[in-house]
Short mmCIF file of C-alpha atoms in Angstrom, two decimals:
data_model
loop_
_atom_site.label_atom_id
_atom_site.label_comp_id
_atom_site.label_asym_id
_atom_site.label_seq_id
_atom_site.Cartn_x
_atom_site.Cartn_y
_atom_site.Cartn_z
CA MET A 27 10.90 23.83 36.29
CA LYS A 28 10.74 20.20 37.29
CA LYS A 29 7.08 20.36 38.24
CA HIS A 30 6.31 22.14 34.99
CA ARG A 31 8.12 19.31 33.07
CA LEU A 32 6.39 16.65 34.98
CA ARG A 33 3.11 18.28 34.32
CA LYS A 34 3.85 18.31 30.59
CA ILE A 35 4.79 14.62 30.72
CA CYS A 36 1.46 13.84 32.52
CA ILE A 37 -0.60 15.78 30.00
CA ILE A 38 1.13 13.91 27.08
CA LEU A 39 0.54 10.54 28.78
CA LEU A 40 -3.16 11.39 29.33
CA LEU A 41 -3.53 12.38 25.78
CA LEU A 42 -1.86 9.25 24.56
CA LEU A 43 -4.10 7.16 26.82
CA ALA A 44 -7.20 8.96 25.50
CA TYR A 45 -6.05 8.38 21.96
CA ALA A 46 -5.46 4.64 22.66
CA CYS A 47 -8.91 4.53 24.26
CA ALA A 48 -10.45 6.06 21.24
CA ILE A 49 -8.90 3.32 19.09
CA VAL A 50 -9.91 0.43 21.26
CA LEU A 51 -13.25 1.16 23.05
CA PRO A 52 -15.43 1.46 19.97
CA TYR A 53 -14.50 -2.31 19.20
CA SER A 54 -14.28 -3.67 22.81
CA ARG A 55 -17.85 -4.90 22.88
CA GLN A 56 -18.58 -7.93 20.57
CA PRO A 57 -22.08 -7.59 18.97
CA ALA A 58 -24.43 -10.49 19.34
CA VAL A 59 -26.10 -12.42 16.38
CA THR A 60 -29.32 -10.70 15.80
CA ALA A 61 -32.82 -12.50 15.75
CA ASP A 62 -33.09 -11.57 12.04
CA THR A 63 -29.81 -13.22 11.12
CA MET A 64 -30.93 -16.48 12.97
CA GLU A 65 -34.41 -16.45 11.38
CA GLN A 66 -32.94 -15.96 7.94
CA PHE A 67 -30.37 -18.69 8.22
CA SER A 68 -31.30 -21.94 6.69
CA ALA A 69 -28.84 -24.84 6.32
CA SER A 70 -30.94 -26.35 3.54
CA GLY A 71 -30.20 -23.18 1.39
CA PHE A 72 -26.61 -24.26 1.01
CA TYR A 73 -27.52 -27.57 -0.62
CA GLY A 74 -28.82 -28.18 -4.19
CA ASN A 75 -30.44 -31.00 -5.98
CA THR A 76 -28.92 -30.76 -9.43
CA ASP A 77 -25.73 -29.34 -10.86
CA THR A 78 -25.78 -25.63 -11.68
CA CYS A 79 -24.01 -23.61 -14.54
CA GLU A 80 -21.11 -23.01 -12.07
CA ARG A 81 -18.13 -25.42 -11.66
CA ALA A 82 -15.10 -25.10 -9.19
CA MET A 83 -11.55 -26.23 -8.64
CA VAL A 84 -9.23 -25.91 -5.62
CA ILE A 85 -6.05 -24.00 -6.03
CA SER A 86 -3.60 -25.32 -3.35
CA ASP A 87 -0.23 -24.43 -4.88
CA ASN A 88 1.28 -20.84 -4.64
CA GLY A 89 2.76 -21.06 -8.14
CA GLU A 90 -0.53 -22.16 -9.59
CA ALA A 91 -2.38 -19.43 -7.68
CA LEU A 92 -0.27 -16.76 -9.45
CA ALA A 93 -0.48 -18.51 -12.84
CA GLU A 94 -4.29 -18.58 -12.67
CA ARG A 95 -4.55 -14.89 -11.63
CA ILE A 96 -2.42 -13.86 -14.52
CA ARG A 97 -4.44 -16.12 -16.92
CA LEU A 98 -7.78 -14.61 -15.88
CA ILE A 99 -6.50 -11.10 -16.15
CA SER A 100 -4.78 -11.60 -19.52
CA GLN A 101 -8.07 -13.16 -21.07
CA ALA A 102 -10.52 -10.65 -19.54
CA GLU A 103 -12.31 -8.79 -22.35
CA ASP A 104 -14.59 -6.25 -20.37
CA GLU A 105 -13.98 -6.02 -16.71
CA ILE A 106 -11.59 -7.05 -13.95
CA ILE A 107 -12.32 -6.67 -10.22
CA LEU A 108 -9.49 -7.22 -7.57
CA SER A 109 -10.18 -6.88 -3.84
CA THR A 110 -7.38 -7.76 -1.39
CA PHE A 111 -6.35 -6.96 2.18
CA ASP A 112 -2.60 -6.63 1.31
CA PHE A 113 -0.79 -5.83 -2.08
CA ASN A 114 2.90 -5.34 -2.39
CA ALA A 115 4.96 -4.36 -5.32
CA ASP A 116 7.37 -7.34 -4.87
CA VAL A 117 8.09 -9.95 -7.62
CA SER A 118 4.59 -11.39 -7.81
CA GLY A 119 2.88 -8.16 -6.96
CA ARG A 120 4.60 -6.46 -9.96
CA MET A 121 3.65 -9.29 -12.22
CA LEU A 122 0.03 -8.74 -11.18
CA LEU A 123 0.41 -4.89 -11.71
CA ALA A 124 1.98 -5.62 -15.34
CA ALA A 125 -1.02 -7.89 -16.18
CA LEU A 126 -3.48 -5.23 -14.90
CA TYR A 127 -1.69 -2.47 -16.71
CA GLN A 128 -1.77 -4.37 -20.00
CA ALA A 129 -5.47 -5.25 -19.62
CA ALA A 130 -6.39 -1.58 -18.89
CA GLY A 131 -4.29 -0.70 -22.05
CA ARG A 132 -6.46 -2.89 -24.22
CA GLY A 133 -9.65 -1.31 -22.88
CA VAL A 134 -10.58 -3.52 -20.03
CA HIS A 135 -12.14 -1.68 -17.13
CA VAL A 136 -10.09 -2.46 -13.96
CA SER A 137 -11.46 -1.88 -10.39
CA ILE A 138 -9.05 -2.40 -7.47
CA LEU A 139 -10.03 -2.37 -3.78
CA VAL A 140 -7.30 -2.53 -1.13
CA ASP A 141 -7.37 -2.07 2.67
CA GLY A 142 -6.11 1.10 4.24
CA ILE A 143 -3.37 -0.60 6.12
CA SER A 144 -1.83 -1.97 2.89
CA TYR A 145 -2.20 1.43 1.28
CA ALA A 146 -0.33 3.15 4.01
CA THR A 147 2.47 0.48 4.29
CA GLY A 148 3.15 -0.45 0.75
CA ILE A 149 1.25 1.53 -1.89
CA LEU A 150 1.33 5.14 -0.81
CA GLY A 151 4.10 6.78 -2.75
CA ASN A 152 4.84 3.68 -4.68
CA SER A 153 5.49 4.48 -8.42
CA TRP A 154 4.59 0.93 -9.55
CA PHE A 155 1.06 1.40 -8.29
CA TYR A 156 0.94 4.92 -9.39
CA ALA A 157 1.83 3.87 -12.96
CA LEU A 158 -1.23 1.77 -13.06
CA THR A 159 -3.64 4.28 -11.59
CA GLU A 160 -2.65 6.80 -14.29
CA ASN A 161 -4.50 4.85 -16.89
CA GLU A 162 -8.15 6.12 -17.44
CA ASN A 163 -9.56 2.60 -17.36
CA VAL A 164 -8.38 1.94 -13.91
CA GLU A 165 -10.24 2.88 -10.71
CA PHE A 166 -8.35 2.31 -7.39
CA LYS A 167 -10.00 2.67 -4.03
CA ILE A 168 -8.83 2.26 -0.57
CA TYR A 169 -11.15 0.81 2.19
CA ASN A 170 -10.96 2.86 5.39
CA PRO A 171 -7.78 4.79 4.89
CA LEU A 172 -5.87 5.40 8.15
CA ASN A 173 -7.02 8.81 9.51
CA PRO A 174 -5.31 10.07 12.67
CA LEU A 175 -8.28 12.29 13.21
CA LYS A 176 -10.66 9.36 13.33
CA PRO A 177 -8.89 6.82 15.58
CA TRP A 178 -12.26 5.20 16.42
CA GLU A 179 -12.31 3.72 12.89
CA PHE A 180 -8.70 2.27 12.84
CA MET A 181 -9.53 -1.41 13.69
CA GLY A 182 -12.32 -2.07 11.05
CA ARG A 183 -10.40 -3.48 8.03
CA LEU A 184 -11.12 -5.12 4.68
CA HIS A 185 -9.85 -8.74 4.80
CA ASP A 186 -11.49 -10.08 1.49
CA LYS A 187 -9.41 -11.60 -1.23
CA TYR A 188 -10.81 -12.15 -4.68
CA LEU A 189 -10.32 -11.49 -8.35
CA MET A 190 -13.11 -11.56 -10.83
CA ALA A 191 -12.78 -11.52 -14.71
CA ASP A 192 -15.83 -10.51 -16.79
CA ARG A 193 -18.64 -12.71 -15.70
CA THR A 194 -16.99 -15.94 -16.53
CA ALA A 195 -14.73 -16.71 -13.69
CA TYR A 196 -13.23 -15.55 -10.36
CA ILE A 197 -10.74 -16.77 -7.72
CA LEU A 198 -11.55 -16.31 -3.96
CA GLY A 199 -9.64 -17.53 -0.92
CA GLY A 200 -7.15 -16.48 1.66
CA ARG A 201 -4.12 -15.31 -0.41
CA ASN A 202 -2.87 -11.83 -0.47
CA CYS A 203 -1.19 -10.25 -3.45
CA TYR A 204 2.46 -10.72 -2.73
CA ASP A 205 5.25 -13.17 -2.64
CA PHE A 206 4.47 -15.02 0.63
CA PHE A 207 1.38 -16.18 -1.13
CA LEU A 208 1.95 -16.16 -4.82
CA GLY A 209 4.51 -17.70 -7.04
CA ASP A 210 7.45 -20.07 -6.56
CA HIS A 211 9.88 -17.96 -4.65
CA ASP A 212 12.79 -18.72 -2.37
CA GLY A 213 12.50 -17.42 1.27
CA TYR A 214 9.51 -17.09 3.60
CA LYS A 215 6.18 -18.21 2.38
CA ASN A 216 2.73 -19.12 3.54
CA TYR A 217 0.60 -22.16 2.53
CA ASP A 218 -2.89 -21.22 1.65
CA TRP A 219 -6.04 -22.02 -0.40
CA ASP A 220 -8.04 -20.54 -3.23
CA VAL A 221 -11.07 -21.75 -5.18
CA LEU A 222 -11.69 -20.89 -8.83
CA VAL A 223 -15.16 -20.80 -10.02
CA CYS A 224 -16.16 -20.65 -13.65
CA CYS A 225 -19.59 -20.06 -15.17
CA GLU A 226 -20.73 -20.45 -18.82
CA GLU A 227 -24.09 -18.76 -18.47
CA GLY A 228 -25.45 -16.40 -15.90
CA GLU A 229 -28.03 -17.22 -13.28
CA ASP A 230 -29.74 -14.82 -10.88
CA PHE A 231 -28.73 -16.85 -7.84
CA SER A 232 -25.13 -17.68 -9.15
CA SER A 233 -22.26 -17.06 -6.75
CA MET A 234 -20.84 -14.76 -9.48
CA GLU A 235 -23.74 -12.43 -9.13
CA GLN A 236 -23.55 -12.74 -5.21
CA LEU A 237 -19.93 -11.76 -5.28
CA ARG A 238 -20.37 -8.86 -7.65
CA GLU A 239 -23.29 -7.58 -5.61
CA TYR A 240 -21.10 -7.88 -2.50
CA PHE A 241 -18.17 -5.97 -4.19
CA GLU A 242 -20.55 -3.14 -5.24
CA SER A 243 -21.82 -2.82 -1.62
CA VAL A 244 -18.22 -2.34 -0.43
CA TRP A 245 -17.14 -0.26 -3.44
CA GLU A 246 -19.96 2.43 -2.91
CA LEU A 247 -19.24 2.90 0.91
CA ASP A 248 -18.34 6.32 2.06
CA ALA A 249 -15.41 4.57 3.85
CA CYS A 250 -13.89 3.80 0.42
CA HIS A 251 -11.82 6.53 -1.04
CA ALA A 252 -10.43 6.91 -4.64
CA VAL A 253 -6.71 7.07 -5.21
CA SER A 254 -6.08 10.20 -7.34
CA GLY A 255 -3.04 11.10 -9.32
CA GLY A 256 -0.69 8.98 -11.30
CA SER A 257 2.75 8.62 -12.71
CA THR A 258 4.31 7.43 -15.94
CA LYS A 259 7.65 6.61 -14.27
CA LYS A 260 7.19 2.85 -14.22
CA GLN A 261 4.84 2.27 -17.25
CA GLY A 262 7.78 1.18 -19.50
CA ASP A 263 8.88 -1.15 -16.75
CA LEU A 264 5.40 -2.69 -16.47
CA GLN A 265 5.30 -3.13 -20.27
CA ALA A 266 8.72 -4.74 -20.29
CA LEU A 267 7.83 -6.99 -17.42
CA TYR A 268 4.69 -8.07 -19.16
CA SER A 269 6.66 -9.05 -22.29
CA GLN A 270 9.12 -10.94 -20.14
CA MET A 271 6.38 -12.90 -18.46
CA GLN A 272 5.02 -13.82 -21.89
CA GLU A 273 8.46 -15.19 -22.98
CA GLU A 274 9.21 -17.07 -19.73
CA HIS A 275 5.76 -18.14 -18.65
CA ALA A 276 4.00 -18.69 -22.12
CA ASP A 277 1.64 -21.23 -20.51
CA TRP A 278 0.04 -18.62 -18.25
CA PHE A 279 -1.27 -16.92 -21.29
CA GLN A 280 -2.72 -20.03 -23.06
CA PRO A 281 -6.47 -20.42 -22.90
CA VAL A 282 -7.47 -23.50 -20.86
CA ASP A 283 -10.77 -25.42 -20.88
CA TYR A 284 -11.94 -24.90 -17.28
CA ARG A 285 -14.63 -27.52 -17.79
CA GLU A 286 -11.84 -30.14 -17.80
CA LEU A 287 -10.27 -28.68 -14.90
CA THR A 288 -13.29 -28.09 -12.69
CA VAL A 289 -15.96 -30.18 -11.12
CA PRO A 290 -19.73 -29.59 -10.97
CA ALA A 291 -21.35 -27.73 -8.19
CA ARG A 292 -24.98 -28.14 -6.98
CA ARG A 293 -24.91 -24.84 -5.23
CA ILE A 294 -22.40 -22.13 -4.28
CA ARG A 295 -23.27 -19.65 -1.55
CA LEU A 296 -21.21 -16.54 -0.43
CA VAL A 297 -21.19 -15.84 3.28
CA SER A 298 -20.11 -12.42 4.39
CA ASN A 299 -19.73 -10.14 7.41
CA PRO A 300 -21.24 -6.63 7.50
CA VAL A 301 -19.13 -4.29 5.44
CA HIS A 302 -19.18 -1.14 7.67
CA THR A 303 -16.05 -0.22 9.59
CA ARG A 304 -17.44 -0.55 13.07
CA ALA A 305 -17.70 -3.60 15.31
CA LYS A 306 -19.61 -6.23 13.40
CA GLU A 307 -22.27 -8.84 13.86
CA PRO A 308 -20.52 -12.16 13.68
CA VAL A 309 -22.52 -13.32 10.59
CA VAL A 310 -19.88 -15.46 9.08
CA PHE A 311 -18.88 -17.26 12.28
CA TYR A 312 -22.44 -17.93 13.15
CA SER A 313 -23.33 -19.19 9.65
CA ILE A 314 -20.53 -21.59 9.33
CA THR A 315 -20.86 -22.94 12.85
CA GLU A 316 -24.52 -23.50 12.30
CA LEU A 317 -23.72 -25.45 9.09
CA MET A 318 -21.12 -27.49 10.93
CA GLU A 319 -23.59 -28.48 13.73
CA GLN A 320 -25.96 -29.94 10.95
CA ALA A 321 -23.30 -32.51 9.98
CA GLN A 322 -24.17 -36.17 10.27
CA GLU A 323 -20.65 -37.62 10.35
CA SER A 324 -17.75 -35.31 10.29
CA VAL A 325 -16.39 -31.88 10.30
CA PHE A 326 -12.74 -30.93 9.45
CA ILE A 327 -11.63 -27.34 10.07
CA HIS A 328 -8.25 -25.79 9.07
CA THR A 329 -7.35 -22.19 10.56
CA PRO A 330 -3.96 -20.59 11.07
CA TYR A 331 -5.06 -18.98 14.37
CA ILE A 332 -7.54 -19.70 17.11
CA LEU A 333 -8.59 -16.78 19.38
CA CYS A 334 -11.99 -17.31 20.87
CA ASP A 335 -14.30 -15.52 23.28
CA ASP A 336 -16.65 -17.71 25.37
CA TRP A 337 -19.45 -17.59 22.84
CA MET A 338 -17.09 -18.74 20.10
CA LEU A 339 -15.89 -21.62 22.31
CA GLY A 340 -19.55 -22.39 23.12
CA GLN A 341 -20.40 -22.79 19.33
CA LEU A 342 -17.47 -25.22 18.92
CA SER A 343 -18.57 -27.17 21.99
CA ASP A 344 -22.02 -27.38 20.52
CA ILE A 345 -20.67 -28.73 17.19
CA CYS A 346 -18.53 -31.35 19.02
CA ALA A 347 -21.60 -32.50 21.07
CA GLN A 348 -23.74 -32.90 17.92
CA VAL A 349 -21.14 -34.37 15.35
CA PRO A 350 -19.48 -37.64 15.84
CA GLU A 351 -16.06 -36.55 14.43
CA VAL A 352 -14.76 -32.94 14.68
CA HIS A 353 -11.26 -32.28 13.76
CA MET A 354 -9.35 -28.86 13.74
CA MET A 355 -5.83 -28.13 12.41
CA THR A 356 -3.97 -25.08 13.38
CA ASN A 357 -0.15 -23.99 13.54
CA SER A 358 1.77 -25.25 16.39
CA VAL A 359 2.96 -22.55 18.80
CA ALA A 360 6.56 -22.83 17.42
CA ASN A 361 5.20 -22.70 13.86
CA ASN A 362 2.79 -19.77 14.20
CA GLY A 363 3.91 -16.56 12.65
CA ASN A 364 1.27 -14.49 14.38
CA PRO A 365 2.42 -13.48 17.98
CA PHE A 366 -1.14 -12.99 19.20
CA GLY A 367 -2.19 -16.26 17.58
CA ALA A 368 0.66 -18.17 18.99
CA MET A 369 0.22 -16.68 22.53
CA ASP A 370 -3.42 -17.37 22.64
CA TYR A 371 -3.10 -20.97 21.58
CA TYR A 372 -0.21 -21.45 24.06
CA ILE A 373 -2.36 -20.12 26.90
CA ASN A 374 -5.86 -21.46 25.93
CA LYS A 375 -5.05 -24.84 24.30
CA GLU A 376 -6.71 -26.72 27.22
CA LYS A 377 -9.92 -24.77 26.85
CA LEU A 378 -10.11 -25.67 23.18
CA LEU A 379 -9.65 -29.44 23.97
CA ASP A 380 -12.27 -29.27 26.59
CA SER A 381 -14.82 -28.48 23.81
CA GLY A 382 -14.25 -31.98 22.54
CA VAL A 383 -12.39 -31.09 19.30
CA ASN A 384 -9.78 -33.33 17.99
CA MET A 385 -6.79 -30.95 17.60
CA SER A 386 -3.74 -31.34 15.34
CA GLU A 387 -0.96 -28.87 14.74
CA TYR A 388 0.94 -28.06 11.61
CA ASP A 389 4.64 -27.96 12.54
CA SER A 390 6.60 -28.16 9.26
CA GLY A 391 8.35 -24.88 9.54
CA VAL A 392 6.30 -23.11 6.82
CA SER A 393 3.47 -21.06 8.23
CA TYR A 394 0.16 -22.47 7.37
CA HIS A 395 -2.37 -19.77 6.44
CA GLY A 396 -5.30 -21.89 5.15
CA LYS A 397 -8.82 -21.22 6.12
CA CYS A 398 -11.10 -23.96 4.93
CA PHE A 399 -13.56 -26.60 6.25
CA THR A 400 -15.62 -29.60 4.95
CA VAL A 401 -19.00 -30.88 6.36
CA ASP A 402 -19.59 -34.60 5.61
CA ASP A 403 -19.01 -35.50 2.02
CA ARG A 404 -21.01 -32.70 0.42
CA LEU A 405 -20.05 -29.22 1.71
CA SER A 406 -16.63 -27.45 1.25
CA ALA A 407 -15.68 -23.84 2.10
CA ILE A 408 -12.66 -21.76 1.41
CA GLY A 409 -12.16 -18.14 2.16
CA SER A 410 -10.61 -15.30 4.31
CA PHE A 411 -12.07 -16.22 7.77
CA ASN A 412 -9.70 -17.05 10.60
CA TRP A 413 -11.15 -18.77 13.64
CA ASP A 414 -10.51 -15.60 15.73
CA MET A 415 -12.20 -12.65 17.16
CA ARG A 416 -10.97 -10.18 14.63
CA SER A 417 -12.36 -12.26 11.69
CA ALA A 418 -15.68 -12.68 13.83
CA TYR A 419 -16.21 -9.18 14.92
CA LEU A 420 -13.87 -6.48 13.16
CA ASP A 421 -12.99 -7.39 9.68
CA THR A 422 -14.99 -7.81 6.37
CA GLU A 423 -14.77 -11.55 5.58
CA LEU A 424 -15.93 -14.00 2.92
CA MET A 425 -16.28 -17.71 2.84
CA LEU A 426 -17.58 -19.50 -0.15
CA VAL A 427 -19.47 -22.65 0.62
CA ILE A 428 -19.90 -25.17 -2.08
CA ASP A 429 -22.23 -28.15 -2.29
CA SER A 430 -20.14 -30.49 -4.42
CA PRO A 431 -19.28 -34.18 -3.52
CA GLU A 432 -16.65 -34.05 -6.17
CA LEU A 433 -14.90 -30.88 -4.73
CA ASN A 434 -15.32 -32.05 -1.29
CA ALA A 435 -13.35 -35.20 -2.01
CA ILE A 436 -10.53 -33.28 -3.66
CA LEU A 437 -10.31 -30.70 -0.76
CA ARG A 438 -10.48 -33.47 1.77
CA GLU A 439 -7.58 -35.31 0.06
CA GLU A 440 -5.42 -32.08 0.00
CA MET A 441 -6.39 -31.20 3.50
CA GLY A 442 -5.39 -34.64 4.54
CA ALA A 443 -1.90 -34.15 3.10
CA TYR A 444 -1.27 -31.45 5.69
CA GLU A 445 -2.99 -33.33 8.40
CA ARG A 446 -0.72 -36.39 7.74
CA GLU A 447 2.21 -34.06 8.60
CA ALA A 448 0.71 -32.65 11.49
CA LEU A 449 1.17 -33.46 15.25
CA LYS A 450 -1.79 -35.15 16.87
CA VAL A 451 -2.61 -33.56 20.17
CA ILE A 452 -3.35 -35.69 23.16
CA ASP A 453 -3.50 -32.94 25.69
CA ALA A 454 -2.22 -29.55 26.43
CA ASP A 455 1.31 -30.79 26.98
CA SER A 456 1.71 -34.04 24.80
CA TYR A 457 1.33 -35.58 21.39
CA ASP A 458 0.68 -38.88 19.76
CA LEU A 459 3.70 -38.72 17.44
CA ALA A 460 4.05 -40.77 14.30
CA GLU A 461 7.29 -42.60 13.70
CA GLY A 462 10.07 -40.01 12.86
CA GLN A 463 8.00 -36.94 14.07
CA ILE A 464 9.96 -34.55 16.15
CA PRO A 465 8.13 -31.41 17.18
CA GLN A 466 9.81 -28.13 16.67
CA PRO A 467 11.26 -26.93 19.93
CA LEU A 468 9.73 -23.74 21.45
CA SER A 469 12.82 -21.53 21.94
CA SER A 470 13.26 -20.01 25.28
CA GLY A 471 13.20 -16.68 23.71
CA LYS A 472 9.86 -17.11 22.01
CA GLU A 473 8.44 -18.66 25.22
CA PHE A 474 9.57 -15.59 27.09
CA ARG A 475 8.00 -13.26 24.50
CA LEU A 476 4.76 -15.12 24.44
CA LYS A 477 4.47 -14.96 28.38
CA LEU A 478 5.42 -11.24 28.33
CA LEU A 479 2.74 -10.55 25.68
CA TYR A 480 0.29 -12.47 27.75
CA ARG A 481 0.97 -10.32 30.91
CA LEU A 482 1.15 -7.01 29.01
CA ALA A 483 -1.50 -7.21 26.22
CA TYR A 484 -3.67 -10.27 26.75
CA TRP A 485 -6.59 -7.94 26.97
CA ALA A 486 -6.01 -6.94 23.30
CA ARG A 487 -6.37 -10.32 21.92
CA PHE A 488 -9.85 -9.46 20.40
CA LEU A 489 -8.03 -6.86 18.15
CA MET A 490 -5.48 -9.18 16.80
#
């Protein structure tokens, strides 16, 4: 009897191991940049000589980020496109759902695209979302739904975050659709960035058309599945919430002159990864690092996490060898809310410093989730790309690269506000502290967990 039980346990363990291998192995090889991608890349294509029809503004405040989303949705006349990694029916999430429901009710066609992880953890069975999908003007699709019969597709995720209203304006950045990123709420939050782009008239090469073309390329994938079925259970609540929002936040629904709020752009280019669910060619990472390497004076990079393979570290070293001033800001180990991000920085901090980059660490107690960079005084970029192997090789990712001296100056000033609070790194073990700066202590419990994670699952860093 004992031998029979032991045999069953061994079979179960072998099956679990085989299942885990089916999840991990298809993504364990990082594809190289192809010759075609290298030949097609041209740094000069990101610069323009004259202002275009498009103008841009930075959205740095979480409350403003929610307000501008509601404003775009409430003023749309024909079409709304929303794509996001994560969408929850919390306070800000329900506000977005109420605005989308009201727009669909007045005849606006609403297309929503959400990643399969978010669908499984927060949308499936949620009556707030089902009340929206019941409307005939709403199409709701899920990118790569979790399918236990296809474990080899688990890791390819949709990480894009953008909202388009008609062909007049869009918001793109790193914010997901829930309270951590949107609105002025108490409790846990993340700091992040968006950029709002408006366009008075269409151009074939406009970023508006680039983003629309990109959305359609994802929307039409076989990996995207429509959400069917609806419910009227929460429709009255959505209507009531919309009326409440109009009363309590009347300014959100007032038209604004975006020409007064935005600055001109000479060129705006969208950079994206492949959109299939398999391991991906690192197009975004290659493109942005090649742009950085062309800098004449300075590169400033913000990223919440840093998990690099040798090629990625080599790209960073090349930038530092070519550019006089290269700065990177990330979360300190104590401030980092991502266990793998914290572990990897804790273990590999010295390797990063050996690249020649000037490091600083955001340590304020609020997790920094921003993904942006500037090149000299011309280029600015904001988007969803983290400086890690998941963003490089596994996820769909977008970075919007903008040639605008005016926007560059604004973004550098706002990035600088974070940098002035950050800890300046001297080496792997010490800082050049400003007067009054006291680094957060790394608790013994967190340090133990990071070391344990390193010993047990360091091999899995490319998945996280």
